[in-house]
Coordinates of C-alpha atoms in Angstrom, one line a residue:
M1 CA 12.4 5.9 2.8
A2 CA 14.7 8.6 3.9
S3 CA 13.9 10.1 7.3
H4 CA 12.2 13.4 6.8
M5 CA 10.5 15.5 9.2
R6 CA 2.6 20.8 10.8
I7 CA -2.9 22.0 15.4
G8 CA -4.5 24.7 14.8
T9 CA -7.5 25.0 17.0
I10 CA -10.4 22.6 16.9
L11 CA -12.2 25.3 15.0
M12 CA -9.6 25.2 12.3
A13 CA -9.8 21.4 12.0
S14 CA -13.6 21.8 11.8
S15 CA -13.0 24.2 8.9
A16 CA -11.1 21.4 7.1
C17 CA -14.1 19.1 7.7
L18 CA -16.4 21.7 6.2
A19 CA -14.1 21.9 3.3
L20 CA -14.5 18.2 2.8
A21 CA -18.3 18.5 2.9
G22 CA -18.1 21.0 0.1
C23 CA -16.0 19.1 -2.3
G24 CA -22.2 7.6 4.9
G25 CA -29.0 -30.5 38.2
A26 CA -29.1 -33.7 37.8
D27 CA -32.3 -35.4 38.9
S28 CA -32.2 -36.6 42.5
V29 CA -33.7 -40.1 43.0
A30 CA -33.8 -41.9 46.5
S31 CA -32.3 -45.4 46.6
P32 CA -35.1 -48.1 46.7
G33 CA -35.7 -50.0 49.9
A34 CA -38.5 -51.7 51.8
G35 CA -41.9 -50.0 51.4
S36 CA -42.6 -47.1 49.0
V37 CA -40.1 -45.1 47.0
T38 CA -40.2 -41.4 47.6
I39 CA -39.2 -39.2 44.7
V40 CA -38.1 -35.7 45.7
S41 CA -38.6 -33.0 43.0
P42 CA -35.4 -30.9 42.9
T43 CA -35.5 -27.2 43.1
P44 CA -34.7 -26.0 39.5
T45 CA -31.3 -24.3 39.1
P46 CA -31.8 -20.9 37.6
A47 CA -30.2 -20.5 34.1
A48 CA -27.0 -18.7 34.2
T49 CA -27.2 -15.1 33.1
P50 CA -24.7 -14.5 30.3
T51 CA -22.0 -12.1 31.2
P52 CA -21.9 -9.3 28.7
S53 CA -18.7 -8.5 26.9
A54 CA -16.9 -5.8 28.7
T55 CA -17.2 -2.5 27.1
P56 CA -13.8 -0.8 26.9
S57 CA -13.6 2.5 28.7
A58 CA -13.3 5.6 26.6
I59 CA -9.9 5.8 25.0
T60 CA -7.5 8.4 26.3
A61 CA -5.6 10.8 24.1
A62 CA -2.3 9.2 25.2
Q63 CA -3.6 5.8 24.0
F64 CA -5.0 7.1 20.8
A65 CA -2.1 9.2 19.5
A66 CA 1.6 9.0 19.7
V67 CA 3.7 12.2 20.2
T68 CA 7.0 12.7 18.4
T69 CA 9.0 15.9 18.9
V70 CA 11.0 17.2 16.0
N71 CA 13.2 20.4 16.2
G72 CA 11.6 21.0 19.6
I73 CA 8.1 21.1 18.1
S74 CA 5.3 18.7 19.2
V75 CA 1.7 18.0 18.5
T76 CA 0.2 16.8 21.7
A77 CA -1.9 13.7 22.0
D78 CA -4.9 15.9 23.1
E79 CA -4.4 18.0 20.0
Q80 CA -4.3 15.0 17.7
L81 CA -7.4 13.5 19.2
A82 CA -9.1 16.9 18.8
I83 CA -8.3 16.9 15.1
V84 CA -9.9 13.5 14.6
N85 CA -12.9 14.5 16.8
A86 CA -13.4 17.6 14.7
G87 CA -14.4 15.4 11.8
S88 CA -17.7 13.7 11.3
N89 CA -18.9 10.2 12.0
N90 CA -15.6 9.0 13.5
N91 CA -15.5 6.4 16.2
V92 CA -12.3 6.5 18.3
N93 CA -13.5 3.9 20.8
G94 CA -13.9 0.9 18.4
V95 CA -13.0 -2.7 19.1
G96 CA -11.0 -5.0 16.9
S97 CA -13.5 -7.9 17.1
V98 CA -15.5 -6.2 14.4
L99 CA -12.9 -7.6 11.9
N100 CA -12.2 -11.2 10.9
G101 CA -8.8 -10.7 9.4
V102 CA -9.3 -7.9 6.9
Y103 CA -13.1 -8.6 6.5
P104 CA -15.8 -6.9 8.6
T105 CA -17.9 -9.5 10.5
S106 CA -21.1 -7.7 9.5
A107 CA -22.5 -6.1 6.3
T108 CA -23.6 -3.2 8.4
S109 CA -21.1 -0.3 8.1
L110 CA -19.1 0.2 11.3
T111 CA -19.9 3.9 11.3
T112 CA -21.9 6.1 9.0
A113 CA -20.1 6.5 5.7
I114 CA -19.9 9.5 3.4
D115 CA -20.0 9.4 -0.4
P116 CA -16.4 9.9 -1.6
S117 CA -17.6 10.5 -5.2
T118 CA -18.7 14.0 -4.0
I119 CA -15.0 14.8 -3.5
N120 CA -13.8 13.7 -6.9
S121 CA -15.3 11.7 -9.8
F122 CA -12.4 9.3 -9.6
F123 CA -13.9 7.8 -6.5
T124 CA -16.6 5.1 -6.6
S125 CA -19.7 5.9 -4.6
T126 CA -19.9 3.8 -1.4
N127 CA -22.0 3.6 1.7
Y128 CA -19.6 1.7 4.0
V129 CA -16.3 2.2 5.7
G130 CA -13.2 0.1 5.1
A131 CA -12.0 -1.5 1.8
L132 CA -14.6 -4.3 2.0
S133 CA -18.4 -3.9 2.4
G134 CA -18.9 -7.1 4.5
P135 CA -18.0 -10.7 5.0
T136 CA -19.1 -11.7 1.5
D137 CA -17.4 -9.0 -0.5
T138 CA -15.5 -10.6 -3.3
S139 CA -13.8 -7.6 -4.8
F140 CA -10.3 -8.6 -3.6
Q141 CA -10.8 -12.3 -4.5
G142 CA -9.2 -14.2 -7.4
W143 CA -6.6 -11.7 -8.5
T144 CA -4.9 -11.7 -5.1
C145 CA -2.9 -14.5 -3.4
N146 CA -3.7 -15.7 0.1
S147 CA -1.3 -15.8 3.1
T148 CA -1.3 -15.6 6.8
A149 CA -1.1 -11.8 6.5
A150 CA -4.5 -11.7 4.7
E151 CA -6.9 -14.4 3.6
F152 CA -9.0 -13.1 0.7
G153 CA -10.6 -16.4 -0.1
G154 CA -12.1 -17.1 -3.5
S155 CA -10.1 -18.9 -6.1
G156 CA -6.8 -17.2 -5.3
A157 CA -3.9 -19.5 -4.7
R158 CA -1.5 -19.3 -1.7
C159 CA 1.2 -16.8 -2.2
T160 CA 3.7 -19.5 -1.6
A161 CA 2.3 -21.7 -4.4
V162 CA 4.0 -21.9 -7.7
P163 CA 2.2 -19.7 -10.2
A164 CA -0.1 -21.4 -12.7
I165 CA 2.4 -21.4 -15.6
G166 CA 0.9 -24.5 -17.3
T167 CA 2.3 -27.4 -19.2
L168 CA 4.7 -26.9 -22.1
A169 CA 3.6 -28.1 -25.5
S170 CA 6.1 -29.8 -27.7
G171 CA 7.9 -27.4 -29.9
A172 CA 6.8 -24.3 -28.0
A173 CA 9.3 -21.5 -28.6
C174 CA 10.3 -18.3 -26.8
P175 CA 8.6 -15.3 -28.5
S176 CA 10.5 -12.8 -30.6
G177 CA 12.6 -10.4 -28.5
T178 CA 13.4 -13.0 -25.8
T179 CA 16.0 -15.7 -25.7
A180 CA 15.7 -19.3 -24.6
A181 CA 17.9 -19.9 -21.6
T182 CA 20.4 -22.6 -21.9
G183 CA 21.6 -25.1 -19.3
G184 CA 25.0 -23.5 -18.7
S185 CA 28.1 -22.2 -20.4
G186 CA 28.4 -23.7 -23.9
S187 CA 25.4 -25.9 -23.4
A188 CA 22.8 -26.3 -26.2
T189 CA 20.3 -27.8 -23.8
A190 CA 17.4 -25.5 -22.9
A191 CA 17.3 -24.5 -19.2
T192 CA 14.3 -25.2 -17.2
I193 CA 13.2 -24.3 -13.7
G194 CA 10.5 -26.3 -11.9
G195 CA 9.8 -28.0 -15.2
F196 CA 9.1 -24.7 -17.0
K197 CA 10.9 -23.4 -20.0
I198 CA 12.8 -20.1 -19.4
C199 CA 12.7 -17.2 -21.8
D200 CA 15.2 -14.5 -20.9
L201 CA 14.4 -10.8 -21.3
P202 CA 17.1 -8.5 -22.6
Q203 CA 18.6 -6.4 -19.9
A204 CA 18.1 -3.3 -22.0
I205 CA 14.7 -3.3 -23.7
T206 CA 15.2 -0.8 -26.5
S207 CA 12.3 -1.6 -28.8
S208 CA 8.7 -2.5 -27.9
L209 CA 8.3 -6.0 -26.6
T210 CA 5.3 -8.2 -25.9
L211 CA 5.3 -11.2 -23.5
P212 CA 2.4 -13.5 -24.5
R213 CA 1.1 -16.2 -22.3
I214 CA 2.5 -19.5 -23.5
A215 CA 1.7 -22.5 -21.4
G216 CA 4.8 -23.9 -19.7
I217 CA 6.9 -20.7 -20.3
A218 CA 8.0 -18.3 -17.7
Y219 CA 10.0 -15.1 -18.4
R220 CA 13.2 -14.2 -16.5
F221 CA 15.0 -10.9 -16.1
T222 CA 18.5 -10.5 -14.7
G223 CA 20.0 -7.5 -12.9
Q224 CA 18.7 -4.0 -13.5
T225 CA 16.4 -4.5 -16.5
E226 CA 15.3 -1.3 -18.1
V227 CA 12.5 -0.4 -20.4
G228 CA 13.7 2.3 -22.7
T229 CA 16.2 5.0 -21.9
D230 CA 15.6 8.2 -19.9
L231 CA 14.2 10.7 -22.4
G232 CA 14.3 13.5 -19.8
A233 CA 11.6 15.7 -18.3
T234 CA 10.3 16.9 -21.7
G235 CA 11.5 14.3 -24.2
G236 CA 9.5 12.2 -26.7
S237 CA 8.0 8.8 -26.5
G238 CA 10.0 5.7 -25.7
V239 CA 9.2 2.0 -26.0
T240 CA 6.5 -0.2 -24.4
L241 CA 6.8 -3.5 -22.6
T242 CA 3.4 -5.3 -22.9
I243 CA 2.7 -8.3 -20.7
E244 CA -0.4 -10.4 -21.4
P245 CA -2.8 -11.9 -18.8
G246 CA -1.6 -15.0 -16.9
V247 CA 2.1 -14.4 -17.6
T248 CA 4.7 -15.1 -14.9
V249 CA 7.9 -13.0 -14.8
F250 CA 10.6 -13.9 -12.3
A251 CA 14.0 -12.6 -11.1
N252 CA 17.2 -14.5 -11.7
A253 CA 18.5 -15.9 -8.4
N254 CA 21.6 -17.4 -10.1
E255 CA 23.7 -14.2 -9.9
S256 CA 24.4 -11.6 -7.2
T257 CA 23.2 -8.3 -8.8
N258 CA 20.0 -6.7 -7.6
D259 CA 17.3 -7.8 -10.0
L260 CA 14.6 -5.2 -10.7
L261 CA 12.4 -3.9 -13.6
L262 CA 12.7 -0.2 -14.2
V263 CA 10.6 1.8 -16.7
N264 CA 12.3 5.1 -17.7
R265 CA 10.7 8.4 -18.4
G266 CA 8.9 8.4 -21.7
S267 CA 8.5 4.6 -21.9
K268 CA 5.6 2.4 -20.6
L269 CA 4.8 -0.8 -18.9
N270 CA 1.4 -2.3 -20.0
A271 CA 0.9 -5.2 -17.6
I272 CA -2.8 -5.8 -17.9
G273 CA -4.1 -9.1 -16.4
T274 CA -7.6 -10.2 -15.5
R275 CA -9.3 -11.3 -12.3
D276 CA -8.9 -15.0 -13.2
A277 CA -5.5 -14.6 -14.9
P278 CA -3.4 -12.0 -13.0
I279 CA 0.1 -11.2 -14.0
I280 CA 2.7 -12.4 -11.4
F281 CA 6.1 -10.8 -10.8
T282 CA 8.0 -13.0 -8.4
S283 CA 11.2 -14.7 -7.3
Q284 CA 12.9 -17.7 -8.9
Q285 CA 12.4 -19.6 -5.6
N286 CA 8.6 -19.1 -6.0
V287 CA 8.7 -20.6 -9.5
S288 CA 11.2 -23.4 -8.9
S289 CA 9.3 -25.3 -6.1
A290 CA 6.1 -25.4 -4.1
T291 CA 8.4 -25.2 -1.0
G292 CA 10.7 -22.5 -2.5
E293 CA 9.0 -19.7 -0.5
S294 CA 7.5 -19.6 3.0
E295 CA 5.0 -17.4 4.7
T296 CA 8.0 -15.3 6.0
S297 CA 10.0 -15.1 2.8
Q298 CA 10.9 -11.7 1.5
G299 CA 13.5 -9.6 -0.3
H300 CA 14.5 -11.9 -3.1
W301 CA 14.5 -9.2 -5.8
G302 CA 14.2 -5.5 -6.1
G303 CA 10.7 -4.9 -7.4
I304 CA 9.2 -2.6 -10.1
I305 CA 10.1 1.1 -10.6
L306 CA 8.0 3.4 -12.8
L307 CA 9.5 6.8 -13.6
G308 CA 7.4 9.6 -15.0
R309 CA 7.3 13.3 -15.9
A310 CA 4.7 14.7 -13.5
P311 CA 5.8 17.3 -10.9
T312 CA 7.8 16.5 -7.8
A313 CA 8.8 18.8 -4.9
V314 CA 12.4 17.8 -4.2
C315 CA 14.8 18.9 -7.0
A316 CA 18.3 17.8 -7.9
T317 CA 20.9 20.5 -8.1
G318 CA 20.6 22.3 -11.4
S319 CA 16.9 21.5 -11.8
G320 CA 13.7 23.3 -10.9
G321 CA 13.2 27.0 -10.1
S322 CA 15.0 29.3 -12.6
N323 CA 17.0 26.4 -14.1
P324 CA 16.2 25.3 -17.6
T325 CA 15.6 21.7 -16.5
P326 CA 12.3 21.2 -14.7
C327 CA 12.5 19.8 -11.1
Q328 CA 13.7 16.2 -11.2
L329 CA 15.4 13.9 -8.8
A330 CA 17.2 10.6 -8.9
I331 CA 15.1 7.7 -7.7
E332 CA 16.3 5.8 -4.7
G333 CA 17.6 2.2 -5.0
V334 CA 19.4 2.7 -8.3
T335 CA 22.0 5.2 -9.6
G336 CA 21.4 8.0 -12.0
R337 CA 17.8 7.3 -13.0
F338 CA 15.6 10.4 -12.8
Y339 CA 11.9 11.2 -12.3
G340 CA 10.0 14.4 -12.5
G341 CA 8.8 17.0 -15.0
T342 CA 5.8 19.3 -15.7
N343 CA 3.2 17.0 -17.2
T344 CA 0.5 16.2 -14.6
A345 CA -1.3 13.9 -17.1
D346 CA 1.9 11.9 -18.0
S347 CA 1.4 8.2 -18.6
S348 CA 3.8 5.4 -17.7
G349 CA 1.4 2.8 -18.9
Q350 CA -1.0 0.6 -17.0
M351 CA -0.8 -2.1 -14.3
S352 CA -4.0 -4.0 -13.6
Y353 CA -4.6 -7.3 -11.9
V354 CA -0.9 -7.7 -11.0
Q355 CA 0.8 -9.5 -8.1
I356 CA 4.3 -8.5 -7.0
R357 CA 5.7 -11.2 -4.6
Y358 CA 8.8 -11.5 -2.3
S359 CA 10.5 -8.2 -3.4
G360 CA 12.2 -5.3 -1.6
I361 CA 15.8 -4.7 -0.9
A362 CA 17.5 -2.3 1.4
I363 CA 20.6 -0.9 -0.4
S364 CA 21.4 1.3 2.6
D365 CA 19.4 3.2 5.3
G366 CA 16.9 5.4 3.4
N367 CA 17.9 3.9 0.0
E368 CA 15.6 1.0 -0.6
L369 CA 13.8 -0.9 -3.3
Q370 CA 10.1 -1.5 -2.6
G371 CA 7.5 -3.8 -4.1
L372 CA 6.3 -1.0 -6.4
T373 CA 8.0 2.4 -6.6
L374 CA 6.3 5.3 -8.5
G375 CA 8.5 8.3 -9.3
A376 CA 6.4 11.2 -10.5
T377 CA 4.1 9.1 -12.5
G378 CA 1.2 11.1 -13.9
S379 CA -2.6 10.8 -13.8
G380 CA -2.5 9.1 -17.2
T381 CA -0.9 6.1 -15.6
V382 CA -3.6 3.5 -14.8
L383 CA -3.0 1.6 -11.5
D384 CA -5.6 -0.8 -10.1
H385 CA -5.9 -4.3 -8.7
I386 CA -2.3 -4.5 -7.6
Q387 CA -1.0 -6.7 -4.7
S388 CA 2.4 -6.3 -3.2
H389 CA 3.2 -9.3 -1.0
N390 CA 6.0 -9.8 1.5
S391 CA 8.1 -6.9 0.4
A392 CA 11.2 -6.5 2.6
D393 CA 10.7 -2.8 2.5
D394 CA 7.5 -0.7 1.7
G395 CA 4.7 -2.3 -0.2
I396 CA 4.3 0.8 -2.4
E397 CA 6.2 4.0 -2.2
I398 CA 5.2 7.1 -4.2
F399 CA 7.6 10.0 -4.8
G400 CA 5.7 13.0 -6.2
G401 CA 3.5 12.7 -9.2
T402 CA -0.3 12.7 -9.7
S403 CA -1.3 9.1 -10.3
N404 CA -4.5 7.7 -8.8
L405 CA -4.8 4.1 -7.5
K406 CA -7.8 1.8 -6.9
Y407 CA -8.0 -1.7 -5.4
I408 CA -4.6 -2.0 -3.8
A409 CA -3.5 -4.8 -1.4
I410 CA -0.3 -4.6 0.6
T411 CA 0.2 -7.9 2.5
G412 CA 3.1 -8.9 4.7
A413 CA 5.3 -5.8 4.1
D414 CA 8.3 -5.6 6.4
D415 CA 8.2 -1.8 6.4
D416 CA 5.4 0.7 5.6
G417 CA 2.4 -0.4 3.6
F418 CA 1.7 2.8 1.7
D419 CA 4.5 5.5 1.8
I420 CA 3.8 8.8 0.0
D421 CA 6.1 11.8 -0.1
N422 CA 7.9 14.4 -2.2
G423 CA 4.8 16.3 -3.3
Y424 CA 2.5 13.4 -4.3
R425 CA -1.0 14.7 -5.0
G426 CA -3.6 12.0 -5.8
F427 CA -6.5 9.8 -4.8
I428 CA -6.4 6.2 -3.6
Q429 CA -9.6 4.1 -3.0
F430 CA -10.2 0.5 -1.8
M431 CA -6.8 0.0 -0.1
I432 CA -5.7 -2.7 2.3
A433 CA -2.6 -2.8 4.4
A434 CA -2.2 -6.0 6.4
Q435 CA 1.2 -6.4 8.0
R436 CA 2.9 -9.8 8.5
T437 CA 1.3 -11.7 11.5
S438 CA 4.7 -12.1 13.2
G439 CA 5.1 -8.3 13.2
A440 CA 7.0 -6.2 10.7
T441 CA 10.1 -4.3 11.7
V442 CA 9.9 -1.6 14.4
D443 CA 8.9 1.8 13.0
S444 CA 6.8 0.3 10.2
F445 CA 3.5 2.0 9.6
S446 CA 0.4 0.9 7.7
T447 CA 0.9 4.3 6.0
E448 CA 3.5 7.0 6.2
I449 CA 2.6 10.4 4.7
D450 CA 5.6 12.7 4.3
S451 CA 6.8 15.7 2.5
N452 CA 10.5 16.7 3.1
N453 CA 12.7 18.6 5.4
A454 CA 11.9 21.9 3.7
E455 CA 8.2 21.6 4.6
D456 CA 6.9 24.4 2.4
L457 CA 8.3 23.1 -0.9
L458 CA 5.7 22.9 -3.7
P459 CA 3.9 20.9 -4.8
R460 CA 2.8 20.0 -1.2
T461 CA 2.0 16.4 -0.6
F462 CA -1.8 16.1 -0.4
A463 CA -3.6 12.8 -0.9
T464 CA -7.1 11.4 -0.1
Y465 CA -7.6 7.9 1.1
A466 CA -11.1 6.5 0.7
N467 CA -12.4 3.1 1.8
F468 CA -9.2 1.8 3.5
T469 CA -8.5 -1.0 6.0
F470 CA -5.3 -0.9 8.0
V471 CA -4.4 -3.9 10.2
Q472 CA -1.3 -2.8 12.1
T473 CA 0.7 -5.5 13.8
A474 CA 4.2 -4.0 13.9
L475 CA 5.1 -2.3 17.2
A476 CA 5.5 1.1 15.5
P477 CA 4.3 4.3 17.3
A478 CA 1.0 4.2 15.3
A479 CA -0.7 2.8 12.3
I480 CA -0.9 6.2 10.5
R481 CA 2.1 8.6 10.6
Q482 CA 1.8 12.0 8.9
R483 CA 4.6 14.5 9.0
G484 CA 6.8 16.9 7.0
G485 CA 4.2 19.6 6.3
S486 CA 2.1 17.2 4.3
D487 CA -1.7 17.4 3.9
M488 CA -4.1 14.5 4.1
R489 CA -7.8 13.6 3.9
F490 CA -9.0 10.3 5.3
V491 CA -12.5 9.1 4.4
N492 CA -14.4 5.8 5.1
G493 CA -11.6 4.0 6.9
V494 CA -11.0 1.2 9.4
V495 CA -7.8 1.2 11.5
K496 CA -6.9 -1.6 13.9
T497 CA -3.7 -1.8 16.0
V498 CA -2.3 -4.2 18.5
S499 CA -1.6 -3.5 22.2
N500 CA 0.9 -0.7 22.8
V501 CA 0.4 0.8 19.4
A502 CA -1.6 4.1 18.9
C503 CA -3.7 4.8 15.9
V504 CA -2.3 8.2 14.7
N505 CA 1.0 10.0 15.0
I506 CA 0.9 13.5 13.6
I507 CA 4.2 15.4 13.5
A508 CA 5.2 19.0 12.7
G509 CA 8.8 19.8 12.1
E510 CA 8.7 23.6 11.5
Q511 CA 7.1 26.6 13.1
T512 CA 6.1 29.3 10.6
S513 CA 4.2 32.5 11.0
G514 CA 1.1 30.6 10.2
G515 CA 1.7 28.0 12.8
R516 CA 3.1 24.5 13.0
T517 CA 3.4 22.9 9.7
T518 CA 1.2 19.8 9.2
V519 CA -1.5 21.1 11.6
R520 CA -1.6 24.9 10.9
P521 CA -4.7 26.6 9.3
A522 CA -5.1 26.4 5.6
D523 CA -3.0 28.7 3.4
T524 CA -4.0 28.6 -0.2
T525 CA -0.9 30.4 -1.3
L526 CA 1.1 27.4 -0.1
Q527 CA -1.3 24.8 -1.3
D528 CA -2.1 24.2 2.3
F529 CA -5.3 22.2 3.0
G530 CA -5.0 22.7 6.8
P531 CA -4.9 20.1 9.5
P532 CA -5.4 16.5 8.6
S533 CA -9.1 15.7 7.9
F534 CA -10.8 12.5 9.2
N535 CA -14.4 11.7 8.4
S536 CA -16.2 8.3 8.8
V537 CA -13.2 6.4 10.2
Y538 CA -13.5 3.6 12.7
F539 CA -10.5 3.2 15.1
A540 CA -9.8 0.1 17.2
C541 CA -6.5 1.1 18.9
Q542 CA -4.3 -0.5 21.4
G543 CA -5.6 -4.1 20.9
R544 CA -9.0 -3.1 22.2

């Protein structure tokens, strides 16, 4: 994402916490000789006393928090640690051995949890911290794929495995609205990949289309494939692309354009799989051969973009304010496709039980395609049980909007796991970010929470993460970065980092009359929640 750049006192951080509460040896025998044999009883060797595992010393502020100065403004490590300590039930001196991969080694909660459903009814009531309740939790199994980044177990296949497309029956035809691919220019022979029949999607989907599961058929898209046309911030209803459980959709690697699927404002994507039959969006390499993708493969297509009409904070020239057009902005990664509007309940459809494999393309610095990009999608958009695997950029990036997400797995991302900015306001629960084991790129965070360079634009970014597990392997400053005047509430989390990586990095880029943005006291006139709020979070920082 583009680089964009707010402690009050501990008492003020405490007030944020209160606000949350309002909303848990050998035997020795002599050699025989003439005469009698004397047996000497040995003196027993005392059993060795086990050496207890070393208890790490208390973490220092400098180890716990990374300091970044922007515009001459800093939030010190002591101040950041004080913000966390102002919350309830946090453990800043945790150890990483409590996790086996992304799973806790015990069913006992690592620290006392709170009930997130008291914050908002969207949240499921829980009594544990982290995304998983213990070593036998199966909630992420089956609909995910397994990799070195995260092993979920269950019946899920390896992410490198060819999806279960099935065996083609004689005479099976491509469904209406798609076209059977041919073997080449002028050829009447149907094209196949990996033994599967290919049905091509139109590059412009201008009428509603359904992709049914047909054994032996995989669907292919080429270039910038769009669902509907942009109907604007206040236009009518567009078209719907419906994808049935168990379907595989893949990007065309036979041409050089960036392959991506974009859903314009007013139109919808209804990709609703099941636990045992997830929908898989992937690369041609993944479909063509069991050795077509490796554990380190990434960036083979551009991902999925959903554009909606909910509010966003950053406006294009001529929109927002006194302009007749509501605030809108062009989405990054493509040209001239806008998101934003005034409908907080807007719906861009539903994505459930979906895998997005080997996506992400950096067009230029700060202009990237992710695994899943949400541009001002509203609360009417249903997003749950989604895995983004081995994205060459962020796993999921959210620009504005009001969508809520549940059961989200980001595995092997090369940049940030969850990136939210431009006035996003929503809730996310049961979220895992597990970076690639070889380490993602430098400056890649498990989550990056941002706003913009004008840090008091409204709506102000404000999200709540509940029941999250972050496994940070990249040598970034920290696992959690929050900056840009954004607000944030963290509940029931587990954060683990490797050596030389802190747990948090809180940044303020502007000094206002109320204090440093991001960490100043709450100001309701500016939708300001106050300093970041941490409650029931277990931190295992610096490879401890």
